[in-house]
CSV table of C-alpha atoms in Angstrom, one decimal:
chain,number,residue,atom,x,y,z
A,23,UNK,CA,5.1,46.7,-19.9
A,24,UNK,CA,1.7,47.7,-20.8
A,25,UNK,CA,-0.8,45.7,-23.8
A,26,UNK,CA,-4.2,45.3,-24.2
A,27,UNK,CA,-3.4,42.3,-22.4
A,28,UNK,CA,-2.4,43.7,-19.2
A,29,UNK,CA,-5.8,45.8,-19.5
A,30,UNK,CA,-7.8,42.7,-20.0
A,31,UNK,CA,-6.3,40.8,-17.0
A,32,UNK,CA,-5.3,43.8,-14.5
A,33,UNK,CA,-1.7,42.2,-14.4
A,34,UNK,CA,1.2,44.3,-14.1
A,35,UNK,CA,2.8,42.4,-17.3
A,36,UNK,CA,1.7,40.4,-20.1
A,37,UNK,CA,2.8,36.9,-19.1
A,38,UNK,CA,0.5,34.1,-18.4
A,39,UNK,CA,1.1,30.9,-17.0
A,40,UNK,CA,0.1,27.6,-19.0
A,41,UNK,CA,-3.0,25.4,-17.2
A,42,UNK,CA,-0.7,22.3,-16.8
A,43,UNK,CA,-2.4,19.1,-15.4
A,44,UNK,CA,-1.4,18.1,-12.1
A,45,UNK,CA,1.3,21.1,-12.4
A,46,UNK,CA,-1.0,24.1,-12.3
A,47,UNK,CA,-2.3,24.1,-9.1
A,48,UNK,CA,-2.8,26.9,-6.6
A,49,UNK,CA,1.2,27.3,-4.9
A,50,UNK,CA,2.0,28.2,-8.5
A,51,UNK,CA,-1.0,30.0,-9.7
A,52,UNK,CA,-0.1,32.4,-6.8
A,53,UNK,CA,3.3,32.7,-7.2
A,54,UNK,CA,2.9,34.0,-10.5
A,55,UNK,CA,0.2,36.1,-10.0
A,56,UNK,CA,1.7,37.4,-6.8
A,57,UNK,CA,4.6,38.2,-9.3
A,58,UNK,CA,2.3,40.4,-11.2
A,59,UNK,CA,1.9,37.8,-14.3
A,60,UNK,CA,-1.3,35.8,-14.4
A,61,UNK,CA,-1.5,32.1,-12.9
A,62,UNK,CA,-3.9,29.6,-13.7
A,63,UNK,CA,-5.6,26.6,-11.8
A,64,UNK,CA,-5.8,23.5,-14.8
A,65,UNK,CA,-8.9,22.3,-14.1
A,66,UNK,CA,-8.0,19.2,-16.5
A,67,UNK,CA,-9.7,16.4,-15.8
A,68,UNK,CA,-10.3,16.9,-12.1
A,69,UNK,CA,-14.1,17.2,-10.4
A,70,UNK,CA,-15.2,20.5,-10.1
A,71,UNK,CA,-15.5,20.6,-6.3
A,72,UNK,CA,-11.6,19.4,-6.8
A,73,UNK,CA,-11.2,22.6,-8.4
A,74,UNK,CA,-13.3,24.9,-6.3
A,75,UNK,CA,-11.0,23.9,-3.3
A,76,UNK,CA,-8.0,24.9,-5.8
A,77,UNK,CA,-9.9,28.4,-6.5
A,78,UNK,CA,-9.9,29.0,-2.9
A,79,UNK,CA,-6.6,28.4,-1.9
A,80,UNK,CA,-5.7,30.6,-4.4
A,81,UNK,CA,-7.5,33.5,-2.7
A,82,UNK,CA,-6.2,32.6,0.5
A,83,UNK,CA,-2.5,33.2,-1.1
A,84,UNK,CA,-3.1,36.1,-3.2
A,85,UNK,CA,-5.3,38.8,-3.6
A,86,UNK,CA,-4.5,39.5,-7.2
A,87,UNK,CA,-6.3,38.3,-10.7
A,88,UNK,CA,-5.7,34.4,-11.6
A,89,UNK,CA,-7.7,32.5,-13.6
A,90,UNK,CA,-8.9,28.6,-14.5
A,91,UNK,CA,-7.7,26.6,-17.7
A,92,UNK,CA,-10.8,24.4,-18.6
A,93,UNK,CA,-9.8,21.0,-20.5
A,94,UNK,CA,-12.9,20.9,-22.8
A,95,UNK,CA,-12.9,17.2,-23.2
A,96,UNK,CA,-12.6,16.5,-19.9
A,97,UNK,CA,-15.8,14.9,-18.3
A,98,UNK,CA,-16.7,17.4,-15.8
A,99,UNK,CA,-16.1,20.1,-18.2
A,100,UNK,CA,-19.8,21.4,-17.6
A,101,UNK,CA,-19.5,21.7,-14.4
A,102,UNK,CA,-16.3,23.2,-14.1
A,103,UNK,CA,-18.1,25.9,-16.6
A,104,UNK,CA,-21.0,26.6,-14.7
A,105,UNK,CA,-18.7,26.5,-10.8
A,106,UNK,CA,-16.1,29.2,-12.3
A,107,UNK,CA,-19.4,31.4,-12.8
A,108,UNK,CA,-20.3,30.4,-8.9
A,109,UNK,CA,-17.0,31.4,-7.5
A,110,UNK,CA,-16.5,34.4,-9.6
A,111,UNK,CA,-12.8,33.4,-11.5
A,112,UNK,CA,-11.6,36.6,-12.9
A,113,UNK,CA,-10.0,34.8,-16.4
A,114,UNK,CA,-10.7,31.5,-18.1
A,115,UNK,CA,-8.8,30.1,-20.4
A,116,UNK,CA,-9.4,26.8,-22.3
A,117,UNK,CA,-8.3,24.0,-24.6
A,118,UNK,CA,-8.5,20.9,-26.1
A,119,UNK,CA,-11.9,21.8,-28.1
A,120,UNK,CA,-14.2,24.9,-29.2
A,121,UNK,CA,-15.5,26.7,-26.0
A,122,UNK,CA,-18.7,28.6,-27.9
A,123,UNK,CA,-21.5,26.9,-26.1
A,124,UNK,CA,-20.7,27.9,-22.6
A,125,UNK,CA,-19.1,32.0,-24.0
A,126,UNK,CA,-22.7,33.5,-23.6
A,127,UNK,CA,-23.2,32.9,-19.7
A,128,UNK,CA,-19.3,33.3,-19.3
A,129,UNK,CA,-19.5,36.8,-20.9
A,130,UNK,CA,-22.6,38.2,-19.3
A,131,UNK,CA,-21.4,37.1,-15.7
A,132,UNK,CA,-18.1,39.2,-16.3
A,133,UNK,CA,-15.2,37.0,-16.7
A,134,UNK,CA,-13.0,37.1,-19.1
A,135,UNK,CA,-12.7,34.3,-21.3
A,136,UNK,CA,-9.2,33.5,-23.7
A,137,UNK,CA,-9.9,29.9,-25.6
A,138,UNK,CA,-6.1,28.6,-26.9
A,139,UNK,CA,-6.3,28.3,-30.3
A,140,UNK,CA,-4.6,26.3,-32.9
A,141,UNK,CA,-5.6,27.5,-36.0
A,142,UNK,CA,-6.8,31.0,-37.6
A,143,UNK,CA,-10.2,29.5,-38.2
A,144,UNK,CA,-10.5,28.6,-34.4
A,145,UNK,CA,-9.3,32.1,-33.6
A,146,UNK,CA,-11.7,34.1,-35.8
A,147,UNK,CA,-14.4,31.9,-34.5
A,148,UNK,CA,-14.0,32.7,-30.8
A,149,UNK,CA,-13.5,36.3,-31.7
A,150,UNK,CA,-17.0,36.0,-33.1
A,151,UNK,CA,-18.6,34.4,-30.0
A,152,UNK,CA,-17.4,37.4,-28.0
A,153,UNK,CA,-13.5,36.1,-26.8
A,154,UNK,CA,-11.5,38.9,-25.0
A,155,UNK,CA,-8.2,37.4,-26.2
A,156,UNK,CA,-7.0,34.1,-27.6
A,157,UNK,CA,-3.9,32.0,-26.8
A,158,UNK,CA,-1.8,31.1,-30.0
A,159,UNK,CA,0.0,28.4,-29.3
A,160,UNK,CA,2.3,26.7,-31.5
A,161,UNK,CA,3.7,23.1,-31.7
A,162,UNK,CA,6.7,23.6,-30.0
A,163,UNK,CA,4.6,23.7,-26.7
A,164,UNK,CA,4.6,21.1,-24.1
A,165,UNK,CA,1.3,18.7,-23.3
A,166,UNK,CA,-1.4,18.5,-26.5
A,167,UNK,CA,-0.2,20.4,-29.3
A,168,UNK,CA,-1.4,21.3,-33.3
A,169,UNK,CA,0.7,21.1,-36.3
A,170,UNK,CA,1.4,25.2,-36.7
A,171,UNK,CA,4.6,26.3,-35.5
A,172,UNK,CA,4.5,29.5,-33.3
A,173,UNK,CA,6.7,31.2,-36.0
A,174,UNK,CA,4.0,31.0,-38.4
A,175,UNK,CA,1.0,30.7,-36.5
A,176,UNK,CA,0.9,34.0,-34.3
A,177,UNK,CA,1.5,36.3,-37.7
A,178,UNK,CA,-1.5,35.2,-39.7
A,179,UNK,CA,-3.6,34.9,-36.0
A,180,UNK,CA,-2.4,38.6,-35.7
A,181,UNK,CA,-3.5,39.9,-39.0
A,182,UNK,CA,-6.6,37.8,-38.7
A,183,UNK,CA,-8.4,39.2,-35.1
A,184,UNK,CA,-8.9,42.4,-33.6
A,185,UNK,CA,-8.4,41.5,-30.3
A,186,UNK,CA,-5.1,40.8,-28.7
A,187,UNK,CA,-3.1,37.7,-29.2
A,188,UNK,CA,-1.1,36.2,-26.8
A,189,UNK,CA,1.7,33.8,-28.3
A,190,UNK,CA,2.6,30.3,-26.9
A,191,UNK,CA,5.3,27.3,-27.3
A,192,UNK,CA,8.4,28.2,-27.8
A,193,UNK,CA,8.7,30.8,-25.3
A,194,UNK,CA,11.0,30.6,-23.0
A,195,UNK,CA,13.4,33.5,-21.9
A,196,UNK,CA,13.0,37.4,-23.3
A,197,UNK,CA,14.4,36.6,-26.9
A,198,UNK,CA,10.8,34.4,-27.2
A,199,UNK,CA,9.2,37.0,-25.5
A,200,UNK,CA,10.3,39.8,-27.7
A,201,UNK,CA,9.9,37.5,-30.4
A,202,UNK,CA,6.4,37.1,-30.6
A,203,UNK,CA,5.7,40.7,-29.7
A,204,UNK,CA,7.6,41.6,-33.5
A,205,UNK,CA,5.1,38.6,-34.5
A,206,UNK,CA,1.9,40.7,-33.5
A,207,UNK,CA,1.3,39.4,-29.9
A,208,UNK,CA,0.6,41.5,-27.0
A,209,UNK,CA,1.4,39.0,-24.7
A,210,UNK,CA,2.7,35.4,-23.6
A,211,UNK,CA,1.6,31.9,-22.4
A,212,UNK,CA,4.1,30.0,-20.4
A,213,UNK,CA,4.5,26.7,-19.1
A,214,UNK,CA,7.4,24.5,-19.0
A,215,UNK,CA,10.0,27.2,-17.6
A,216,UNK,CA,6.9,27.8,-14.7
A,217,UNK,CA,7.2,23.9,-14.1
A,218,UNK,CA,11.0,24.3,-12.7
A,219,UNK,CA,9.8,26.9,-10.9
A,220,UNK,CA,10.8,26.7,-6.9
A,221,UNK,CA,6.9,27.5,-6.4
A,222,UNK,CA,6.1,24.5,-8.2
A,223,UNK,CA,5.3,21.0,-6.4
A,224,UNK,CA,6.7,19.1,-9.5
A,225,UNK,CA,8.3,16.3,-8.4
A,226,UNK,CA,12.4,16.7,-8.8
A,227,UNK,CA,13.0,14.1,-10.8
A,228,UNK,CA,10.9,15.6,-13.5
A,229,UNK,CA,12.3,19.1,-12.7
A,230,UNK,CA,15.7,17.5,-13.1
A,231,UNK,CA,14.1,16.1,-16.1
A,232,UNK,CA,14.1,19.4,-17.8
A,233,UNK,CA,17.2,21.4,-16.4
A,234,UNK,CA,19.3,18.2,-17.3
A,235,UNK,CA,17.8,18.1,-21.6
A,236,UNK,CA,19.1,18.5,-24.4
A,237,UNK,CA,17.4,20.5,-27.5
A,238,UNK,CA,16.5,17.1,-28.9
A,239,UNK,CA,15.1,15.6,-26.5
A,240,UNK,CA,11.6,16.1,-26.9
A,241,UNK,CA,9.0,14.1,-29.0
A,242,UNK,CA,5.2,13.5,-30.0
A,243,UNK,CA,3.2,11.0,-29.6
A,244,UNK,CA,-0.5,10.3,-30.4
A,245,UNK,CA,-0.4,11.6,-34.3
A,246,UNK,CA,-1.9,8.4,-35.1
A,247,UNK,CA,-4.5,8.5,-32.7
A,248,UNK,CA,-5.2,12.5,-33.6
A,249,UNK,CA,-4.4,13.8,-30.4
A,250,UNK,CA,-0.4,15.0,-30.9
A,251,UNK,CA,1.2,15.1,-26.9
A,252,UNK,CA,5.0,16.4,-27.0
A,253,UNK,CA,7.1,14.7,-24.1
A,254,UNK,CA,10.4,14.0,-23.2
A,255,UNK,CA,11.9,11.4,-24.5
A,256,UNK,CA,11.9,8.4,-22.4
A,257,UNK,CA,10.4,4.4,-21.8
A,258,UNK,CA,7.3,5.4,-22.0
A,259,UNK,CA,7.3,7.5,-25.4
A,260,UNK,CA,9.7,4.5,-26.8
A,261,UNK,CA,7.7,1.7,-26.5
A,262,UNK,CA,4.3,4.4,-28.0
A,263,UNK,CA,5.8,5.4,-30.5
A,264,UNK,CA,6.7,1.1,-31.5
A,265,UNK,CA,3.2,0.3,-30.7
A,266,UNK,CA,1.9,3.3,-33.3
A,267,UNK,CA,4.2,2.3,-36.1
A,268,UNK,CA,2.8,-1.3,-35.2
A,269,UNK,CA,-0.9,-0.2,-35.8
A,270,UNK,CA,-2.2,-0.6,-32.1
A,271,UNK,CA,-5.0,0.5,-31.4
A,272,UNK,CA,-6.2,3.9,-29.7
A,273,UNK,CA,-7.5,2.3,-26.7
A,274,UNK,CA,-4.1,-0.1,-26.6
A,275,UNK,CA,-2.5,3.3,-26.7
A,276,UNK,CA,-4.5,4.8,-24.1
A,277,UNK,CA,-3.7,2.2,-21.6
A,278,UNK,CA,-0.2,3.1,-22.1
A,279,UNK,CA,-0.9,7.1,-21.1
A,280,UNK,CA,-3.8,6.2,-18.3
A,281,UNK,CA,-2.1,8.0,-15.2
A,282,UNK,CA,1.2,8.3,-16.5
A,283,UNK,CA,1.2,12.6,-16.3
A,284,UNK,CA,0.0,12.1,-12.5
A,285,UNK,CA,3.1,8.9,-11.9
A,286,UNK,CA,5.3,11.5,-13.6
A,287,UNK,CA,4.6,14.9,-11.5
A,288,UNK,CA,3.8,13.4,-8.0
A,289,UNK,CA,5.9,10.6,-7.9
A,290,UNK,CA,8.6,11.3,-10.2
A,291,UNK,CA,8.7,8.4,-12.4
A,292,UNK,CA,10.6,10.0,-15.0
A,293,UNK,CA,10.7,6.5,-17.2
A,294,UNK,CA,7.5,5.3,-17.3
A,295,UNK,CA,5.8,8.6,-16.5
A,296,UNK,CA,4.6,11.1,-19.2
A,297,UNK,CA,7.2,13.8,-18.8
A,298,UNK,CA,5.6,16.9,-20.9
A,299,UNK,CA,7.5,19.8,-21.4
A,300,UNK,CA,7.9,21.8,-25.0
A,301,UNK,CA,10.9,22.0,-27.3
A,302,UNK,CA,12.1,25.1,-25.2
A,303,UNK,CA,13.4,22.6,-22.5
A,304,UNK,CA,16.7,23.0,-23.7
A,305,UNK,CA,17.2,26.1,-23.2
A,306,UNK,CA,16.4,25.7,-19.4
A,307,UNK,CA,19.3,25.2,-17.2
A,308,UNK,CA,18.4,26.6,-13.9
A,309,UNK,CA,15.8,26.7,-10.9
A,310,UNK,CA,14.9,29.8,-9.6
A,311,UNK,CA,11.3,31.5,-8.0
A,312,UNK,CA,8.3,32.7,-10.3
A,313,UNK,CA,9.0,36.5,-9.4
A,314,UNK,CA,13.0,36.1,-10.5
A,315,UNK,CA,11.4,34.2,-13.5
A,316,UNK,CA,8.8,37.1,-14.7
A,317,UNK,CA,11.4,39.7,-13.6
A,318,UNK,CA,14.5,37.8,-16.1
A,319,UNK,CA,12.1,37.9,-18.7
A,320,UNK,CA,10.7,41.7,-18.8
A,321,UNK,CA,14.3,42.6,-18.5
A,322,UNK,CA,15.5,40.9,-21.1
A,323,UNK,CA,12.4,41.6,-23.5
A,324,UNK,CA,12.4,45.4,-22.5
A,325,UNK,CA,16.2,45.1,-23.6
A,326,UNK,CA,15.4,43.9,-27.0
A,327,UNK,CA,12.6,45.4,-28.2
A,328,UNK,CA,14.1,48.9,-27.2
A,329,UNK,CA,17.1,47.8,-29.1
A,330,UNK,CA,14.7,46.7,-32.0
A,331,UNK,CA,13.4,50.0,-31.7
A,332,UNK,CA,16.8,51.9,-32.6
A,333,UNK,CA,17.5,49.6,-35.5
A,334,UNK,CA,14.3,50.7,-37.1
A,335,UNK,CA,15.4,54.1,-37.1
């Protein structure tokens, strides 16, 4: 399963895995590179000497390409820019903000850089400042989302740019996969199937969490505040979403989120915790390694689009 993607990262396949807080850390990054798709370290709000330990262990684990998700609005964003240039990190992703005033020194020390991108006018943008790829991602994704769904977003990204897109939220097993390929992606961004994964140091609870839900189950949070997060439902999101329709105010609501990811993942408060995870959570009913994982999908995706391929002619 060759794309421009695949050429860009010097994976065997086109699958990327999302740059969860607290999830993507470096057991799972190298499991999925190791697989042959492309893992990431989420640098999120950690310091960057946090995440230049995480860069290492990865190496120690595998000697194929992975990459670091920078959080833009984190606070050690610019340091975490300038370190990934000092260890030499193959791929960056990014998100949560417009990535155009570190893309010069990212580009001319070799790396790779794919911003996610919300919006056609974000995506011509970084195509502009020099991007390789960008990440479409829709609102059906886990963690901080837009308003575009994928179905309409990665289309009009596709027709938009001349360099690849790879499609996110939403995806889930190979009928996603093959999905956004017919959409005009060359690739895909995955993250809540990645968080069952055995690889993954998720607590069980919150792995239980997902395997257990339902297709409703999930909800956002934050619209008021401009900063959309889609969860599962739970505690937590209950008594947000009260204190939005009351009129709280952002820093009221903040209090409520302050370390609740973290009490979700490591400790595996499922109630109080912030349990992210995209609408595609129902559709997930079973545990299994990152290489069985990559392997279902390409299967299933080959399957389809060859079987798209006879019904054209």
């Amino acid at each position: 399963m060759k794309t421009r993607v695949t050429d860009i990262l010097g994976t065997e396949y086109p699958i990327i895995q999302g740059g969860m807080a607290w999830v993507a850390e470096h057991h799972l990054a190298a499991a999925v590179s190791n697989a042959g798709g492309l893992g990431l370290i989420g640098a999120a709000n950690a310091p960057a000497e946090v995440v230049r330990e995480e860069i290492r262990k990865v190496r120690e684990l595998t000697d194929k390409p992975f990459g670091v998700n920078i959080m833009l609005i984190s606070p050690s964003a610019d340091e975490v820019a300038q370190l990934v240039m000092e260890e030499e990190v193959p791929v960056i992703t990014t998100g949560a903000g417009n990535p155009e005033k570190y893309m010069k020194v990212w580009k001319e020390s070799g790396m790779k850089v794919i911003p996610v991108v919300a919006s056609v006018a974000l995506a011509k943008r970084m195509e502009r400042y020099g991007a390789d790829a960008v990440v479409a991602e829709g609102c059906e994704a886990g963690g901080h989302i837009g308003e575009q769904t994928t179905m309409t977003l990665i289309p009009q990204v596709a027709d938009a740019v001349e360099i690849p897109v790879i499609g996110a939220g939403g995806v889930g097993d190979g009928r996603g996969m093959a999905a956004m390929f017919l959409l005009g992606a060359e690739g895909v961004q995955i993250g809540t199937r990645f968080v069952v994964s055995d690889e993954s140091i998720v607590h069980e609870n919150y792995k239980e969490r997902i395997v257990k839900s339902k297709d409703i189950d999930s909800v956002v949070t934050g619209r008021s505040t401009g900063h959309p997060v889609r969860s599962l439902r739970n505690q937590n999101t209950k008594e947000y979403l009260k204190k939005e329709q009351e009129g709280a105010s952002f820093e009221e609501l903040e209090l409520l989120t302050l370390g609740s990811l973290r009490r979700a993942v490591l400790e595996g408060d499922t109630k109080n915790g912030s349990v992210m995870a995209g609408q595609i959570a129902g559709l997930i009913k079973q545990r299994q390694t990152c290489k069985e994982i990559i392997e279902e999908l390409v299967k299933e995706t080959e399957a389809l689009l060859k079987g798209a391929e006879k019904w054209e002619k």
